[in-house]
mmCIF file of C-alpha atoms in Angstrom:
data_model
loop_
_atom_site.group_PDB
_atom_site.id
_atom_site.type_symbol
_atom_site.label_atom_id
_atom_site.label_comp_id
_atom_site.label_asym_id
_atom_site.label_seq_id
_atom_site.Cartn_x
_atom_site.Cartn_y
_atom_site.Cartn_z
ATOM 1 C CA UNK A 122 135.374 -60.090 168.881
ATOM 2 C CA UNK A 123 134.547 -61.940 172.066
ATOM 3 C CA UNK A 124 137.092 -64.880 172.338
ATOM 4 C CA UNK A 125 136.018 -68.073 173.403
ATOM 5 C CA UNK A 126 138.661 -67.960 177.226
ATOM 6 C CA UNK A 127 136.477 -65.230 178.465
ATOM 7 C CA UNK A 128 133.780 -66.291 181.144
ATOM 8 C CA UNK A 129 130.008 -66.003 180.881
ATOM 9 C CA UNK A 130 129.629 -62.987 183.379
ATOM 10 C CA UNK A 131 132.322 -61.091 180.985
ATOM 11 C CA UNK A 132 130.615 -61.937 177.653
ATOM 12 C CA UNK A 133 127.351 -60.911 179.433
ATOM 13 C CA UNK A 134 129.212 -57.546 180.441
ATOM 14 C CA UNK A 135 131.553 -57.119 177.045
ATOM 15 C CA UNK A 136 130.079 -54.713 174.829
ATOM 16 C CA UNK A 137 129.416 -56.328 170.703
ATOM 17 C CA UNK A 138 132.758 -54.545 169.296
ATOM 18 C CA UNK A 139 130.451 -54.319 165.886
ATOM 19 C CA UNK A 140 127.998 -52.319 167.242
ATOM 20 C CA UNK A 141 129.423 -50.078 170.074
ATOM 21 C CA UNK A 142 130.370 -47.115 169.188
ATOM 22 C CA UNK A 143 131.851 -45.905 172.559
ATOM 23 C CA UNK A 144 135.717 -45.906 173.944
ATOM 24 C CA UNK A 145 134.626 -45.457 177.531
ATOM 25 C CA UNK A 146 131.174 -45.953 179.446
ATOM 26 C CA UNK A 147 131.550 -44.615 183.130
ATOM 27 C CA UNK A 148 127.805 -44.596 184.886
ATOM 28 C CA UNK A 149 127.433 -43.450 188.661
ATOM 29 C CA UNK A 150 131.342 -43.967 189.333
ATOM 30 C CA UNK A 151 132.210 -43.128 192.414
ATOM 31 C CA UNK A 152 136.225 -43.072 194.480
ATOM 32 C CA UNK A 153 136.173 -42.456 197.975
ATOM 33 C CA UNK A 154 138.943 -42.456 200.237
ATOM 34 C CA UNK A 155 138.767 -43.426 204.001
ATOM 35 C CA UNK A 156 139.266 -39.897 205.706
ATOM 36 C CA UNK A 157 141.958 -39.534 208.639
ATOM 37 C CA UNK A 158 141.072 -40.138 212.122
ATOM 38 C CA UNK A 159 137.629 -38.320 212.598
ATOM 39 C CA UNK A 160 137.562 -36.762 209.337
ATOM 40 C CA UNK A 161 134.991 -37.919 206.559
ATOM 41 C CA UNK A 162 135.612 -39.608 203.393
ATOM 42 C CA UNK A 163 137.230 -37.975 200.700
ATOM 43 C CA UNK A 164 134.495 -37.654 197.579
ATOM 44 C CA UNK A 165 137.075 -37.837 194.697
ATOM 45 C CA UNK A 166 134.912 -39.398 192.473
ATOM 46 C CA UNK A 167 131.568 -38.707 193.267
ATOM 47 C CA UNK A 168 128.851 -40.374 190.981
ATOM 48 C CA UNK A 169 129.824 -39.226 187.414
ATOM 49 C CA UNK A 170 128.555 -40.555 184.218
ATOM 50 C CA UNK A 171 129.756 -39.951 180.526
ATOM 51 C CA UNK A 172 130.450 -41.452 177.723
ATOM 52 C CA UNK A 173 133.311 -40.894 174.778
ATOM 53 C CA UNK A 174 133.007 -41.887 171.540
ATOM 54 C CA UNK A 175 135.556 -43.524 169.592
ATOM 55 C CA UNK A 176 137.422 -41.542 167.866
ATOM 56 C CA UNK A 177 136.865 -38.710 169.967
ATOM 57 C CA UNK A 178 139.254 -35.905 171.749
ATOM 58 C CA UNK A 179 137.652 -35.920 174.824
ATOM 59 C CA UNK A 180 138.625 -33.366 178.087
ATOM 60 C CA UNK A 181 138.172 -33.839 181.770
ATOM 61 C CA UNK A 182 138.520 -30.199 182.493
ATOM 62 C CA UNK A 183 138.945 -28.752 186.332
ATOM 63 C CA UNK A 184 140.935 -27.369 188.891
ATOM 64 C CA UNK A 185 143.898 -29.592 190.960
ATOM 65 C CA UNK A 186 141.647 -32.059 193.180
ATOM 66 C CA UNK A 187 138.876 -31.655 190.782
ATOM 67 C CA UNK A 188 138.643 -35.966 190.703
ATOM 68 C CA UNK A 189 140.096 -35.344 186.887
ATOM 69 C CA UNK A 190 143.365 -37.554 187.806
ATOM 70 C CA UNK A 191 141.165 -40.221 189.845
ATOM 71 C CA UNK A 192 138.991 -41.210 186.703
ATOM 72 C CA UNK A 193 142.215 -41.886 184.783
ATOM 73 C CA UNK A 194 143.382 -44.116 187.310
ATOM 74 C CA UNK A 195 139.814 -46.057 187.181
ATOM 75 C CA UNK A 196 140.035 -45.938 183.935
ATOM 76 C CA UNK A 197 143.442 -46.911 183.699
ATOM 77 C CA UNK A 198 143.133 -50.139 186.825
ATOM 78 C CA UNK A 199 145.751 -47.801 189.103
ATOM 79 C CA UNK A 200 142.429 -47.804 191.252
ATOM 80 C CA UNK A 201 139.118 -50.031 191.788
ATOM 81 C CA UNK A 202 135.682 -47.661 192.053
ATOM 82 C CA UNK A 203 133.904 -47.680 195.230
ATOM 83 C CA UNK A 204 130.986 -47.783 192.989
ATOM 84 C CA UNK A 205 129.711 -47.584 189.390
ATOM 85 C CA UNK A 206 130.615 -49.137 186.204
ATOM 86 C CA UNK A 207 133.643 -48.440 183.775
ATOM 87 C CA UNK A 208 134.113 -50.038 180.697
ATOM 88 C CA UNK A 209 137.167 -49.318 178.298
ATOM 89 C CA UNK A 210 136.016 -50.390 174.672
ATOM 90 C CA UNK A 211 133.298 -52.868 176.205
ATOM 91 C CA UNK A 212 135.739 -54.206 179.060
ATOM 92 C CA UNK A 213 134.834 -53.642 182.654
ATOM 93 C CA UNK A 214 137.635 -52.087 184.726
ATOM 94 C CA UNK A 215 137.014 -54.076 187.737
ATOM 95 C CA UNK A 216 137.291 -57.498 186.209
ATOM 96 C CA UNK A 217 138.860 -57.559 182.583
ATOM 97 C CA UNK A 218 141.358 -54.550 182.812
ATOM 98 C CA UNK A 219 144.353 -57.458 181.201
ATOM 99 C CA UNK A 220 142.365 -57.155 178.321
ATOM 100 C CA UNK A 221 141.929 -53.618 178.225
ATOM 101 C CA UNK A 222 146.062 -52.976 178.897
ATOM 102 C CA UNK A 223 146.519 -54.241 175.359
ATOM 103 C CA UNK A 224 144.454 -51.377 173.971
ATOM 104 C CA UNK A 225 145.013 -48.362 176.007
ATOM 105 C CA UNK A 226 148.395 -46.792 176.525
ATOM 106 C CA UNK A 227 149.127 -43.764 179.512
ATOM 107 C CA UNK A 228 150.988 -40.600 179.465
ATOM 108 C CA UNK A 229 151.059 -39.935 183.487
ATOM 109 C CA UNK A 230 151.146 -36.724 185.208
ATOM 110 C CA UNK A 231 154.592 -36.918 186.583
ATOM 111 C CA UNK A 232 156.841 -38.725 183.518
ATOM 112 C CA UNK A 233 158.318 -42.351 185.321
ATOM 113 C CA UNK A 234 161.422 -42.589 183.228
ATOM 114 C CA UNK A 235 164.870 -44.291 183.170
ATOM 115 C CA UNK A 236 167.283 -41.347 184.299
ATOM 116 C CA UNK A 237 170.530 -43.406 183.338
ATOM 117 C CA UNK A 238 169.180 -44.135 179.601
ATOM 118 C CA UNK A 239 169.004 -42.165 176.596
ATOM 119 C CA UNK A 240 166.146 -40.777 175.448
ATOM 120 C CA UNK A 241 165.991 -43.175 172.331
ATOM 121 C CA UNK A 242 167.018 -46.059 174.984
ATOM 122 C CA UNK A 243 163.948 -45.210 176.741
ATOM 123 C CA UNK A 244 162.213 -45.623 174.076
ATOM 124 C CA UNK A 245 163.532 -48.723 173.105
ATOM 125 C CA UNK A 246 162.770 -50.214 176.757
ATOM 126 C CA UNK A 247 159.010 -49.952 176.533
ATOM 127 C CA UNK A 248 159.200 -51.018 173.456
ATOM 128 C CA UNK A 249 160.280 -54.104 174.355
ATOM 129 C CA UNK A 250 157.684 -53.988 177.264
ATOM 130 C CA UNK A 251 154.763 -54.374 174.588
ATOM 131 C CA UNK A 252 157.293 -57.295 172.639
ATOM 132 C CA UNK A 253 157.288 -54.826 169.636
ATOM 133 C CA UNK A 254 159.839 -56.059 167.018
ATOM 134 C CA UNK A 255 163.392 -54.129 167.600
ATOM 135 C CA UNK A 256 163.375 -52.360 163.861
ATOM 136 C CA UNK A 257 159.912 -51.288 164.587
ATOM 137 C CA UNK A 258 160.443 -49.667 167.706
ATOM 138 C CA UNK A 259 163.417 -47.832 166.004
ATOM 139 C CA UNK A 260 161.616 -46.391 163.337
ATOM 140 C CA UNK A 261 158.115 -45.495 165.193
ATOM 141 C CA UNK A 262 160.671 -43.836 167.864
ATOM 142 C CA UNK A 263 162.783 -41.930 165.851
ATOM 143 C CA UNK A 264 159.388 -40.546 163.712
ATOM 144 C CA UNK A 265 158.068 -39.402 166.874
ATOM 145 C CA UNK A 266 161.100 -37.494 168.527
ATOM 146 C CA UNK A 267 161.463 -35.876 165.246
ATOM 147 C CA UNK A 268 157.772 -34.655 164.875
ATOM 148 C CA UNK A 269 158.026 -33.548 169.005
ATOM 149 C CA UNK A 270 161.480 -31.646 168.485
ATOM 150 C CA UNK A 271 163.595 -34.039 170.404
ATOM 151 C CA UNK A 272 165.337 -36.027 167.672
ATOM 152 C CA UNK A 273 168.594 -34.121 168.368
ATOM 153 C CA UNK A 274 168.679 -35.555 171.972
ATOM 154 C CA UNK A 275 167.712 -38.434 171.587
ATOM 155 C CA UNK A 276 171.470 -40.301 172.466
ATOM 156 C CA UNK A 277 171.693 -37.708 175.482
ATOM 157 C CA UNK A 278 170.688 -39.358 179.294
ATOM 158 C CA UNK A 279 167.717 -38.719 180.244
ATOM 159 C CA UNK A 280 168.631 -37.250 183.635
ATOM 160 C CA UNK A 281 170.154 -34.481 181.320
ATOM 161 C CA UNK A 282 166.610 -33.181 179.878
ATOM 162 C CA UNK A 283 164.366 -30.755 181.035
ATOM 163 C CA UNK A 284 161.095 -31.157 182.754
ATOM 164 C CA UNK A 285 159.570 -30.133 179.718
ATOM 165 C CA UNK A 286 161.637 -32.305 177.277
ATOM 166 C CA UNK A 287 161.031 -35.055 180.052
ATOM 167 C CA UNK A 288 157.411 -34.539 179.512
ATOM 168 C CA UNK A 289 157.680 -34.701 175.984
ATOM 169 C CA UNK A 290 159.578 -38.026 175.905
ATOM 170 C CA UNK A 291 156.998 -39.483 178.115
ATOM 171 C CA UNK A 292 154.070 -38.457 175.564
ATOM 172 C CA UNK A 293 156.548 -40.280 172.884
ATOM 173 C CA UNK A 294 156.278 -43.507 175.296
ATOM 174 C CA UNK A 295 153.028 -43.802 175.483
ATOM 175 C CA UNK A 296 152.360 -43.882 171.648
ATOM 176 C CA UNK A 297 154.904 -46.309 171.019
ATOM 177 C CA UNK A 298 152.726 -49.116 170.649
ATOM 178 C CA UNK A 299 149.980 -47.465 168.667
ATOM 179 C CA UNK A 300 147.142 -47.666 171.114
ATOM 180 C CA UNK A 301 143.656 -47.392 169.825
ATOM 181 C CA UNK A 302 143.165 -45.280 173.531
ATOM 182 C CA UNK A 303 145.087 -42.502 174.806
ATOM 183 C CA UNK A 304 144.822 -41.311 178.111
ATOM 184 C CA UNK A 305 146.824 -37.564 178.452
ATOM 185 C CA UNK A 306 147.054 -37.042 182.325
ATOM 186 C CA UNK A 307 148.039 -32.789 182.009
ATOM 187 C CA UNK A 308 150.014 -33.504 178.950
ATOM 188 C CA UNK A 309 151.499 -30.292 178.530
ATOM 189 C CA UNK A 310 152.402 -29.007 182.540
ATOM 190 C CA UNK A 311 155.649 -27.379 182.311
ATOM 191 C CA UNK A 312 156.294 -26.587 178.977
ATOM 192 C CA UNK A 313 156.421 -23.090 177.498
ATOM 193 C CA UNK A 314 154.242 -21.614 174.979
ATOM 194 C CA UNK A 315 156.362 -22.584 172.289
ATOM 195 C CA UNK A 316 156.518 -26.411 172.962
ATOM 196 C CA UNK A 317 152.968 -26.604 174.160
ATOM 197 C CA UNK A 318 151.384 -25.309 170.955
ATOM 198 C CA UNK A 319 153.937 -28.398 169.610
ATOM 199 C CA UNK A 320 152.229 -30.701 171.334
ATOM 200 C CA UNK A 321 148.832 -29.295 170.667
ATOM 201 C CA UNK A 322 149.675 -29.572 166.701
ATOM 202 C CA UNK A 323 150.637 -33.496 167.109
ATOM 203 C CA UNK A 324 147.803 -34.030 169.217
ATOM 204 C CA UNK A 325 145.613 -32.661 166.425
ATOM 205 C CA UNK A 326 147.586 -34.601 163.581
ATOM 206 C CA UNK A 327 146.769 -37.786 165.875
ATOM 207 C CA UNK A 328 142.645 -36.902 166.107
ATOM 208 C CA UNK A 329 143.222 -36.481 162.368
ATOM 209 C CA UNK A 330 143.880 -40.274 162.588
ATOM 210 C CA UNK A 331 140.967 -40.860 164.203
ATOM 211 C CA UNK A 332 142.582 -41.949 167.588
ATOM 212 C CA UNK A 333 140.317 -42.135 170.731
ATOM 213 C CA UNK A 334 141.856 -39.247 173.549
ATOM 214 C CA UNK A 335 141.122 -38.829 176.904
ATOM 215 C CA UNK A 336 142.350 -35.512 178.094
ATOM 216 C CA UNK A 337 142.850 -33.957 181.583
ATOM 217 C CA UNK A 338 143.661 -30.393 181.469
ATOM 218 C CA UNK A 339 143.038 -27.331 183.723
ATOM 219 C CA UNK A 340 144.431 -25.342 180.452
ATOM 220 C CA UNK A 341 141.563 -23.607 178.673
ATOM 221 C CA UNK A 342 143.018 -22.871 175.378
ATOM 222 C CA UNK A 343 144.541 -26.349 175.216
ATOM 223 C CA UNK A 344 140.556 -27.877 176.022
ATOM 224 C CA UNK A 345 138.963 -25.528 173.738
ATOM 225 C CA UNK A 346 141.761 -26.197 170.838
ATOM 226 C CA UNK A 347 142.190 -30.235 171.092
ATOM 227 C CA UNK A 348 138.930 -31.456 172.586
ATOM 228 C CA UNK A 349 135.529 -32.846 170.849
ATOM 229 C CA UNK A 350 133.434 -32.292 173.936
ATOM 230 C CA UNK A 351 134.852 -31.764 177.807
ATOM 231 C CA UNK A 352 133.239 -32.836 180.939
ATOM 232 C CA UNK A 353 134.092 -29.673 183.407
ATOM 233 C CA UNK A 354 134.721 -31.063 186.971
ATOM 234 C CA UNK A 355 134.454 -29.338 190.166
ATOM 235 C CA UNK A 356 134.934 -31.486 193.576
ATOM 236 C CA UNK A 357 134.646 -34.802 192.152
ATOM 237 C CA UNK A 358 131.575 -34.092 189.924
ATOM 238 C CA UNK A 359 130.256 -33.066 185.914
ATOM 239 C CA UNK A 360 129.043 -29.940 186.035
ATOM 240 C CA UNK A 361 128.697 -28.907 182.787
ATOM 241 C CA UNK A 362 129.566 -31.258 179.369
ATOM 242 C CA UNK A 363 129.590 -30.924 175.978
ATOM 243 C CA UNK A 364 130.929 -28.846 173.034
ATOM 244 C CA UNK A 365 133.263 -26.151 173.808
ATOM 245 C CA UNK A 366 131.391 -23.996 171.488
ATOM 246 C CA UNK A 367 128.098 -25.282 172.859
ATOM 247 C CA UNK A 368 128.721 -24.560 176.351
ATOM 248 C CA UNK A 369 129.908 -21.042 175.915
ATOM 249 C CA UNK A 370 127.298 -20.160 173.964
ATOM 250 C CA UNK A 371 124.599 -22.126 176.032
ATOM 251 C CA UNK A 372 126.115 -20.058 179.147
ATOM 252 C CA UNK A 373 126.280 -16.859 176.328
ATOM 253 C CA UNK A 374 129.824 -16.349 177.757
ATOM 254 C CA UNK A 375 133.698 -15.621 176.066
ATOM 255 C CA UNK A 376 135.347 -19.113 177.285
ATOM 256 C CA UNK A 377 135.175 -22.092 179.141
ATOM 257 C CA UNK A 378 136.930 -20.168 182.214
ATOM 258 C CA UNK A 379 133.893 -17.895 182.279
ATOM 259 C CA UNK A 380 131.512 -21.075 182.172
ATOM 260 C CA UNK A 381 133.474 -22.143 185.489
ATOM 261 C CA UNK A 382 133.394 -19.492 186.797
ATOM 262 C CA UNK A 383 129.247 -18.496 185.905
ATOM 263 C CA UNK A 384 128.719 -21.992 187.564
ATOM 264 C CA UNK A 385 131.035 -22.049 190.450
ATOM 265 C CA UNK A 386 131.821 -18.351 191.399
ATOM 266 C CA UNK A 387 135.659 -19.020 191.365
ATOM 267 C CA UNK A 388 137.984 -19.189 188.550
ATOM 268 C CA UNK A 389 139.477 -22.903 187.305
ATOM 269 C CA UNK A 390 143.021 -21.396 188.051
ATOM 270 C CA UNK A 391 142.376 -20.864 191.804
ATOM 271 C CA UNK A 392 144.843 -22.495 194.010
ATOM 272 C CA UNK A 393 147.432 -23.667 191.019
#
C-alpha cells in the first residue's frame, strides 16, 4: 500500500499494489554514454520497452555489449536513464529507488565479496546489512550453501574459493533477505556443466515459489530451461520477445541461437 510519507507526484506515479500485476514496467528507456573526443554517443540502451510479470522468470538474452547489463543497472539505481520510464513493482527508478532497495536484491556480474571472511561470515555480513535477526541469517544461510553444494566450505576464507564457488556464494547473498525481485546479472559465468545445471535446478525450485527473476544470460540452454519469456537484445535494442517455444517456432527454427542468428546474421556467441 501507498504510505502516507510519500509525495503527491509519487502516489500519482506508484502503481495500486492490488491491481498491478507487473514486477517491472520499462517504456522507451534509453542509456547513452557521452562518446570520447569526436566519437558519438554510445546507444547502450536504446528505447526498449517490456514488461515482466510477477512471478515470472524473465531473460534479457544477447551477446557481451548487447545493453543486457545496462538495464539491470537502471533497474537496479547503479544508473539514471537518459530517457524513459522504469518502475520496479510500481516505483519509479529515478525518484523512489529507497523504496524499491527493500524489495529487490542483486546477484552482480563480477561477485563483490569479503576475501578475508568465510564464506558463512560473508553471509552473515549482509545479513546484518538488511538488520536480519542473527539466528535467522544462520539458518536461511546454512539452507542455502547446502542446497548450492557449498555447505562444506562454508568456515574456509573466501579468498580460498574458486571463481565458480565465488559465484555461487554471491547467488547465496543475494537471496539472503528473501527478496520478492531477483535480478541474476550472468548467474552462472564460470562454472562447469556440473555446477551450472545446480544452479539451474535451484533457480527452478525458486520460480516454483513463485519468485519474480530477471535474468541476463548469453547461455541458450540456461534461457530456454529457466525463463518464462526472454527479450533477445542486439546493440542496445528488443528484437525479438516472448516464449522460448513461441519464438522458435514463430521463426520455425531448432533454438533461440538460430532465432539470433535468422534475425541478425551472426551467432549470439560471437566475440565471447
Amino acid at each position: 500500500m501507498i504510505k502516507s510519507t510519500e509525495n503527491e507526484d509519487s502516489k500519482i506515479e506508484r502503481i495500486n499494489d492490488t491491481t498491478n500485476s507487473n514486477a517491472i514496467d520499462v517504456e522507451k528507456l534509453k542509456k547513452h554514454f557521452k562518446g570520447k573526443r569526436g566519437m558519438d554517443d554510445v546507444k547502450a540502451v536504446d528505447g526498449i520497452s517490456f514488461h515482466v510479470v510477477k512471478g515470472e522468470v524473465f531473460g534479457l538474452l544477447g551477446t557481451n555489449g548487447a545493453g543486457k547489463t545496462t538495464t539491470i543497472n537502471i533497474l537496479t539505481g547503479i544508473l539514471l536513464p537518459t530517457e524513459g520510464t522504469a518502475l520496479v513493482d510500481g516505483y519509479n527508478v529515478e525518484k523512489e529507488m529507497k523504496k524499491i532497495k527493500e524489495l529487490i536484491s542483486v546477484c552482480p556480474q563480477e561477485p563483490a565479496l569479503y576475501k578475508f571472511l568465510s564464506g558463512l561470515g560473508n553471509i552473515k555480513f549482509f545479513g546484518n546489512m538488511y538488520l536480519l535477526p542473527k539466528n535467522l541469517i544462520i539458518e536461511r544461510g546454512e539452507e542455502l550453501l547446502k542446497l548450492l553444494g557449498l555447505y562444506d566450505a562454508r568456515n574456509r576464507l573466501a579468498r580460498g574459493y574458486s571463481g565458480g564457488m565465488k559465484r555461487q556464494l554471491s547467488l547465496i547473498i543475494s537471496l539472503i533477505n528473501e527478496p520478492d525481485i531477483l535480478f541474476l546479472d550472468e548467474p552462472t559465468v564460470g562454472l562447469d556443466p556440473r555446477n551450472r545445471r545446480k544452479v539451474w535446478d535451484f533457480l527452478k525450485s525458486q520460480k516454483d515459489q513463485k519468485n519474480t527473476i530477471i535474468l541476463t544470460t548469453h547461455y541458450i540452454e540456461e534461457a530456454e530451461a529457466l525463463c518464462d519469456r526472454v527479450a533477445i537484445m542486439d546493440y542496445g535494442e528488443i528484437i525479438a520477445m516472448g516464449p522460448p517455444q513461441e519464438l522458435i517456432e514463430e521463426h520455425q527454427v531448432k533454438n533461440l541461437e538460430e532465432v539470433f542468428m535468422k534475425i541478425t546474421g551472426r551467432s549470439i556467441l560471437e566475440g565471447i
